[in-house]
Amino acid sequence: MNQHIHIAAARARVYLESHVYNIFNVYDLAITSYTLARSGSSVGGVLFTRLDTMVVVEDDKKFWPSRPSHINERNPLTTPWFKFYEKSSPLDIEIAAYALLHYIGTRNIASGLPVLKWLTSQRNANGGFQSTQDTVLALQAMSEYGTLFSGDLDVLLDVTTYNFTHSNCTENRCIGPKVYRGIVPEVNITATGKGTALAQVHVSFSVEEEESNNAYNVSVNLIRETLRSVVVETCVRWTLPGISGMTVIEMGLPTGFKAAFDS
């Protein structure tokens, strides 16, 4: 079995290496460069160099957008909160995760840090991302990056804001009470000691009108109905620019019926 796996992997590597000059999509570049780098191919570095020309740098973060942003199309006076509300697509998360894994594999830790910071800024309050697939991949990349600094860690974090100070931070987490203010105050975080620590702050707020984001067009048609069977056709169409990530359609069944998978 192991021999068959090695043969299949070698053939896949040869196939990818023979098609590297036909790859221009940013997602394809990310996953292919990482795959070839893991297999020990020098071509992976060539692809990643091409991917690096597509990077977007914002302050101390960098990422690779899979589609153009539409934030500028909105009136900044009527929706000033939206730039903090909109999150990147699951594909953007996966691309950044593959890039970070590539940096980890090549021990280019300094170049991977801005990618790690961007990934952290995309996490939700529960620590996940947009979908299951991009969450698993991003957490893998962030965890592997963290293991590079897990040997010697002695860090004390002090979190200070308006009439509030908290410094009861353990080695793995620093969870303080929630602060509710009409006006969001400054949050000052000071780190002392040695090692690498990651600080993440979540902000929640209310809006007068929630942003509409109809990513899918769903239609359900009843094809045939009898006392013993029901035939339903469900179609889903992606409506936003670019391509979608992993999509799951969940359909409920009436009581007394079961799905006919062989039909």
Tab-separated table of C-alpha atoms in Angstrom:
chain	number	residue	atom	x	y	z
A	1	MET	CA	0.000	0.000	0.000
A	2	ASN	CA	2.800	2.449	0.907
A	3	GLN	CA	4.480	1.787	-2.428
A	4	HIS	CA	1.283	2.622	-4.310
A	5	ILE	CA	0.961	5.840	-2.313
A	6	HIS	CA	4.530	6.884	-3.133
A	7	ILE	CA	3.997	6.135	-6.830
A	8	ALA	CA	0.754	8.125	-6.899
A	9	ALA	CA	2.391	11.047	-5.079
A	10	ALA	CA	5.341	11.039	-7.490
A	11	ARG	CA	3.020	11.057	-10.495
A	12	ALA	CA	0.982	13.892	-9.007
A	13	ARG	CA	4.156	15.875	-8.420
A	14	VAL	CA	5.313	15.374	-12.025
A	15	TYR	CA	1.892	16.421	-13.296
A	16	LEU	CA	1.860	19.605	-11.216
A	17	GLU	CA	5.429	20.486	-12.208
A	18	SER	CA	4.531	20.119	-15.893
A	19	HIS	CA	1.616	22.561	-15.569
A	20	VAL	CA	3.129	25.294	-13.391
A	21	TYR	CA	3.245	27.806	-16.247
A	22	ASN	CA	-0.500	27.404	-16.799
A	23	ILE	CA	-1.433	28.379	-13.241
A	24	PHE	CA	-2.442	31.997	-12.735
A	25	ASN	CA	-5.367	31.833	-10.307
A	26	VAL	CA	-4.289	33.032	-6.869
A	27	TYR	CA	-5.912	30.117	-5.024
A	28	ASP	CA	-4.412	27.551	-7.410
A	29	LEU	CA	-1.001	29.166	-6.978
A	30	ALA	CA	-1.262	29.000	-3.191
A	31	ILE	CA	-2.299	25.366	-2.888
A	32	THR	CA	0.028	24.144	-5.657
A	33	SER	CA	3.101	25.985	-4.372
A	34	TYR	CA	2.505	24.588	-0.883
A	35	THR	CA	1.954	21.050	-2.208
A	36	LEU	CA	5.108	21.090	-4.318
A	37	ALA	CA	7.146	22.599	-1.491
A	38	ARG	CA	5.978	19.813	0.838
A	39	SER	CA	7.041	17.238	-1.736
A	40	GLY	CA	10.541	18.727	-1.906
A	41	SER	CA	10.158	20.211	-5.377
A	42	SER	CA	12.087	23.393	-6.139
A	43	VAL	CA	9.282	24.448	-8.488
A	44	GLY	CA	7.157	25.250	-5.453
A	45	GLY	CA	9.382	28.229	-4.728
A	46	VAL	CA	8.942	29.493	-8.293
A	47	LEU	CA	5.161	29.396	-7.924
A	48	PHE	CA	5.281	31.097	-4.549
A	49	THR	CA	7.396	33.895	-6.008
A	50	ARG	CA	4.625	34.463	-8.543
A	51	LEU	CA	2.041	34.349	-5.749
A	52	ASP	CA	4.029	36.896	-3.761
A	53	THR	CA	3.599	39.449	-6.564
A	54	MET	CA	-0.175	39.369	-5.938
A	55	VAL	CA	0.000	40.111	-2.219
A	56	VAL	CA	-1.834	43.067	-0.692
A	57	VAL	CA	-0.070	44.823	2.194
A	58	GLU	CA	-2.085	46.848	4.709
A	59	ASP	CA	-0.145	48.284	7.634
A	60	ASP	CA	1.555	45.298	9.295
A	61	LYS	CA	-0.629	42.676	7.593
A	62	LYS	CA	-0.591	41.004	4.205
A	63	PHE	CA	-3.050	38.769	2.377
A	64	TRP	CA	-4.153	37.631	-1.073
A	65	PRO	CA	-7.717	38.593	-2.090
A	66	SER	CA	-9.493	36.118	-4.342
A	67	ARG	CA	-11.935	38.772	-5.558
A	68	PRO	CA	-12.104	42.596	-5.565
A	69	SER	CA	-13.407	44.281	-2.440
A	70	HIS	CA	-16.676	46.201	-2.711
A	71	ILE	CA	-16.271	48.281	0.432
A	72	ASN	CA	-15.528	51.460	-1.535
A	73	GLU	CA	-18.875	51.161	-3.354
A	74	ARG	CA	-20.719	52.053	-0.136
A	75	ASN	CA	-21.212	55.550	1.186
A	76	PRO	CA	-18.705	55.960	4.049
A	77	LEU	CA	-21.018	58.522	5.679
A	78	THR	CA	-24.001	56.163	5.911
A	79	THR	CA	-22.109	52.934	6.617
A	80	PRO	CA	-18.888	53.917	8.405
A	81	TRP	CA	-19.018	50.682	10.403
A	82	PHE	CA	-18.954	48.390	7.390
A	83	LYS	CA	-15.191	48.291	6.943
A	84	PHE	CA	-14.988	46.709	10.388
A	85	TYR	CA	-17.963	44.431	9.713
A	86	GLU	CA	-17.061	42.883	6.383
A	87	LYS	CA	-14.917	39.779	6.473
A	88	SER	CA	-12.949	38.237	3.670
A	89	SER	CA	-14.202	35.218	1.778
A	90	PRO	CA	-13.336	31.657	2.863
A	91	LEU	CA	-11.037	31.412	-0.163
A	92	ASP	CA	-9.015	34.383	1.096
A	93	ILE	CA	-8.587	32.623	4.439
A	94	GLU	CA	-7.440	29.408	2.762
A	95	ILE	CA	-4.978	31.243	0.509
A	96	ALA	CA	-3.404	33.005	3.492
A	97	ALA	CA	-3.271	29.723	5.413
A	98	TYR	CA	-1.458	27.947	2.572
A	99	ALA	CA	0.947	30.880	2.301
A	100	LEU	CA	1.641	30.763	6.034
A	101	LEU	CA	2.229	26.998	5.868
A	102	HIS	CA	4.685	27.625	3.025
A	103	TYR	CA	6.569	30.181	5.118
A	104	ILE	CA	6.644	27.733	8.030
A	105	GLY	CA	7.961	24.943	5.814
A	106	THR	CA	10.763	27.155	4.515
A	107	ARG	CA	11.454	28.545	8.020
A	108	ASN	CA	10.762	32.080	6.782
A	109	ILE	CA	9.227	33.089	10.096
A	110	ALA	CA	9.553	36.857	9.701
A	111	SER	CA	7.667	36.887	6.388
A	112	GLY	CA	4.935	34.714	7.859
A	113	LEU	CA	4.177	37.041	10.770
A	114	PRO	CA	2.187	39.625	8.710
A	115	VAL	CA	0.088	36.762	7.310
A	116	LEU	CA	-0.535	35.472	10.825
A	117	LYS	CA	-1.654	38.936	11.939
A	118	TRP	CA	-4.099	39.164	9.045
A	119	LEU	CA	-5.530	35.721	9.779
A	120	THR	CA	-6.018	36.712	13.399
A	121	SER	CA	-7.928	39.824	12.350
A	122	GLN	CA	-10.377	37.634	10.404
A	123	ARG	CA	-11.344	35.354	13.298
A	124	ASN	CA	-14.798	35.580	14.802
A	125	ALA	CA	-15.538	35.849	18.512
A	126	ASN	CA	-15.558	32.051	18.850
A	127	GLY	CA	-12.100	31.643	17.318
A	128	GLY	CA	-13.294	30.311	13.963
A	129	PHE	CA	-13.528	31.794	10.495
A	130	GLN	CA	-16.087	31.782	7.665
A	131	SER	CA	-16.629	28.067	7.068
A	132	THR	CA	-15.523	24.686	8.365
A	133	GLN	CA	-12.947	24.147	5.644
A	134	ASP	CA	-11.122	27.461	5.970
A	135	THR	CA	-11.312	27.273	9.780
A	136	VAL	CA	-9.578	23.887	9.882
A	137	LEU	CA	-6.857	25.019	7.484
A	138	ALA	CA	-6.268	28.392	9.154
A	139	LEU	CA	-6.108	26.890	12.647
A	140	GLN	CA	-3.618	24.316	11.391
A	141	ALA	CA	-1.376	27.053	9.985
A	142	MET	CA	-1.650	29.197	13.122
A	143	SER	CA	-0.975	26.205	15.378
A	144	GLU	CA	2.102	25.159	13.425
A	145	TYR	CA	3.394	28.722	13.553
A	146	GLY	CA	2.829	28.772	17.311
A	147	THR	CA	4.815	25.571	17.860
A	148	LEU	CA	7.919	27.346	16.564
A	149	PHE	CA	7.875	29.534	19.700
A	150	SER	CA	6.540	27.068	22.266
A	151	GLY	CA	9.904	26.119	23.692
A	152	ASP	CA	10.679	29.107	25.929
A	153	LEU	CA	7.716	31.293	26.866
A	154	ASP	CA	7.586	33.675	29.815
A	155	VAL	CA	5.242	36.539	28.948
A	156	LEU	CA	3.110	38.780	31.163
A	157	LEU	CA	0.353	40.793	29.481
A	158	ASP	CA	-1.175	43.902	31.050
A	159	VAL	CA	-4.484	45.041	29.549
A	160	THR	CA	-5.555	48.562	30.515
A	161	THR	CA	-8.535	50.634	29.396
A	162	TYR	CA	-10.955	53.180	30.889
A	163	ASN	CA	-11.204	52.434	34.644
A	164	PHE	CA	-10.173	48.850	34.006
A	165	THR	CA	-6.920	46.928	34.420
A	166	HIS	CA	-6.381	43.214	34.035
A	167	SER	CA	-3.105	41.324	34.243
A	168	ASN	CA	-4.197	37.834	35.319
A	169	CYS	CA	-2.847	36.164	32.197
A	170	THR	CA	-1.717	32.550	32.041
A	171	GLU	CA	0.698	30.999	29.592
A	172	ASN	CA	-2.007	29.967	27.118
A	173	ARG	CA	-4.804	32.460	27.587
A	174	CYS	CA	-5.748	35.831	29.009
A	175	ILE	CA	-9.499	36.158	29.489
A	176	GLY	CA	-10.857	39.172	31.323
A	177	PRO	CA	-14.355	40.448	32.059
A	178	LYS	CA	-16.305	42.187	29.312
A	179	VAL	CA	-16.272	45.976	29.233
A	180	TYR	CA	-19.471	47.764	28.162
A	181	ARG	CA	-19.143	51.447	27.287
A	182	GLY	CA	-21.192	53.884	25.256
A	183	ILE	CA	-17.980	55.114	23.681
A	184	VAL	CA	-15.323	52.570	22.861
A	185	PRO	CA	-12.238	53.490	24.897
A	186	GLU	CA	-8.643	52.856	24.067
A	187	VAL	CA	-7.243	49.451	24.917
A	188	ASN	CA	-3.571	49.391	25.879
A	189	ILE	CA	-1.809	46.029	25.905
A	190	THR	CA	1.704	45.797	27.302
A	191	ALA	CA	3.829	42.656	27.102
A	192	THR	CA	6.903	41.948	29.205
A	193	GLY	CA	9.141	38.912	29.328
A	194	LYS	CA	10.352	36.711	26.499
A	195	GLY	CA	8.629	34.706	23.814
A	196	THR	CA	5.861	35.403	21.314
A	197	ALA	CA	2.281	36.183	22.331
A	198	LEU	CA	-0.833	36.950	20.321
A	199	ALA	CA	-3.421	39.455	21.576
A	200	GLN	CA	-6.914	39.515	20.117
A	201	VAL	CA	-9.681	42.012	20.954
A	202	HIS	CA	-13.328	41.578	19.948
A	203	VAL	CA	-15.738	44.482	19.578
A	204	SER	CA	-19.519	44.147	19.233
A	205	PHE	CA	-21.909	46.912	18.213
A	206	SER	CA	-25.454	47.457	16.967
A	207	VAL	CA	-26.477	48.873	13.590
A	208	GLU	CA	-29.740	50.383	12.378
A	209	GLU	CA	-29.894	48.127	9.335
A	210	GLU	CA	-27.976	44.915	8.842
A	211	GLU	CA	-25.983	44.616	5.645
A	212	SER	CA	-27.721	42.416	3.088
A	213	ASN	CA	-25.504	39.705	1.649
A	214	ASN	CA	-27.488	37.275	-0.489
A	215	ALA	CA	-24.666	35.046	-1.636
A	216	TYR	CA	-26.885	32.289	-3.018
A	217	ASN	CA	-29.992	32.068	-5.156
A	218	VAL	CA	-31.966	29.003	-4.058
A	219	SER	CA	-34.926	27.523	-5.921
A	220	VAL	CA	-36.991	24.484	-4.887
A	221	ASN	CA	-39.387	22.836	-7.362
A	222	LEU	CA	-41.828	20.028	-6.648
A	223	ILE	CA	-41.463	17.644	-9.605
A	224	ARG	CA	-43.819	14.855	-8.565
A	225	GLU	CA	-45.886	14.021	-5.500
A	226	THR	CA	-47.801	10.843	-4.663
A	227	LEU	CA	-48.951	9.177	-1.480
A	228	ARG	CA	-45.724	7.130	-1.355
A	229	SER	CA	-43.077	9.418	-2.847
A	230	VAL	CA	-42.093	13.032	-3.360
A	231	VAL	CA	-39.588	14.208	-5.980
A	232	VAL	CA	-38.044	17.618	-5.310
A	233	GLU	CA	-35.451	19.480	-7.384
A	234	THR	CA	-33.231	21.978	-5.551
A	235	CYS	CA	-30.932	24.351	-7.436
A	236	VAL	CA	-28.401	26.721	-5.864
A	237	ARG	CA	-26.589	29.486	-7.740
A	238	TRP	CA	-23.676	31.608	-6.472
A	239	THR	CA	-24.490	35.313	-6.973
A	240	LEU	CA	-21.419	37.154	-5.681
A	241	PRO	CA	-18.260	37.929	-7.700
A	242	GLY	CA	-15.554	35.298	-7.856
A	243	ILE	CA	-16.084	31.674	-6.894
A	244	SER	CA	-17.610	30.236	-3.756
A	245	GLY	CA	-15.918	28.119	-1.152
A	246	MET	CA	-17.285	24.860	0.213
A	247	THR	CA	-21.093	24.821	0.089
A	248	VAL	CA	-23.408	22.393	1.867
A	249	ILE	CA	-27.113	22.040	1.029
A	250	GLU	CA	-29.233	20.687	3.870
A	251	MET	CA	-32.755	19.480	3.072
A	252	GLY	CA	-35.331	18.401	5.598
A	253	LEU	CA	-37.655	15.446	4.946
A	254	PRO	CA	-41.349	15.208	5.809
A	255	THR	CA	-42.266	12.844	8.617
A	256	GLY	CA	-42.516	9.251	7.412
A	257	PHE	CA	-40.229	9.711	4.395
A	258	LYS	CA	-36.591	8.826	3.849
A	259	ALA	CA	-34.154	9.802	1.114
A	260	ALA	CA	-33.818	7.434	-1.859
A	261	PHE	CA	-30.074	7.698	-2.466
A	262	ASP	CA	-30.140	5.127	-5.288
A	263	SER	CA	-32.670	7.035	-7.391
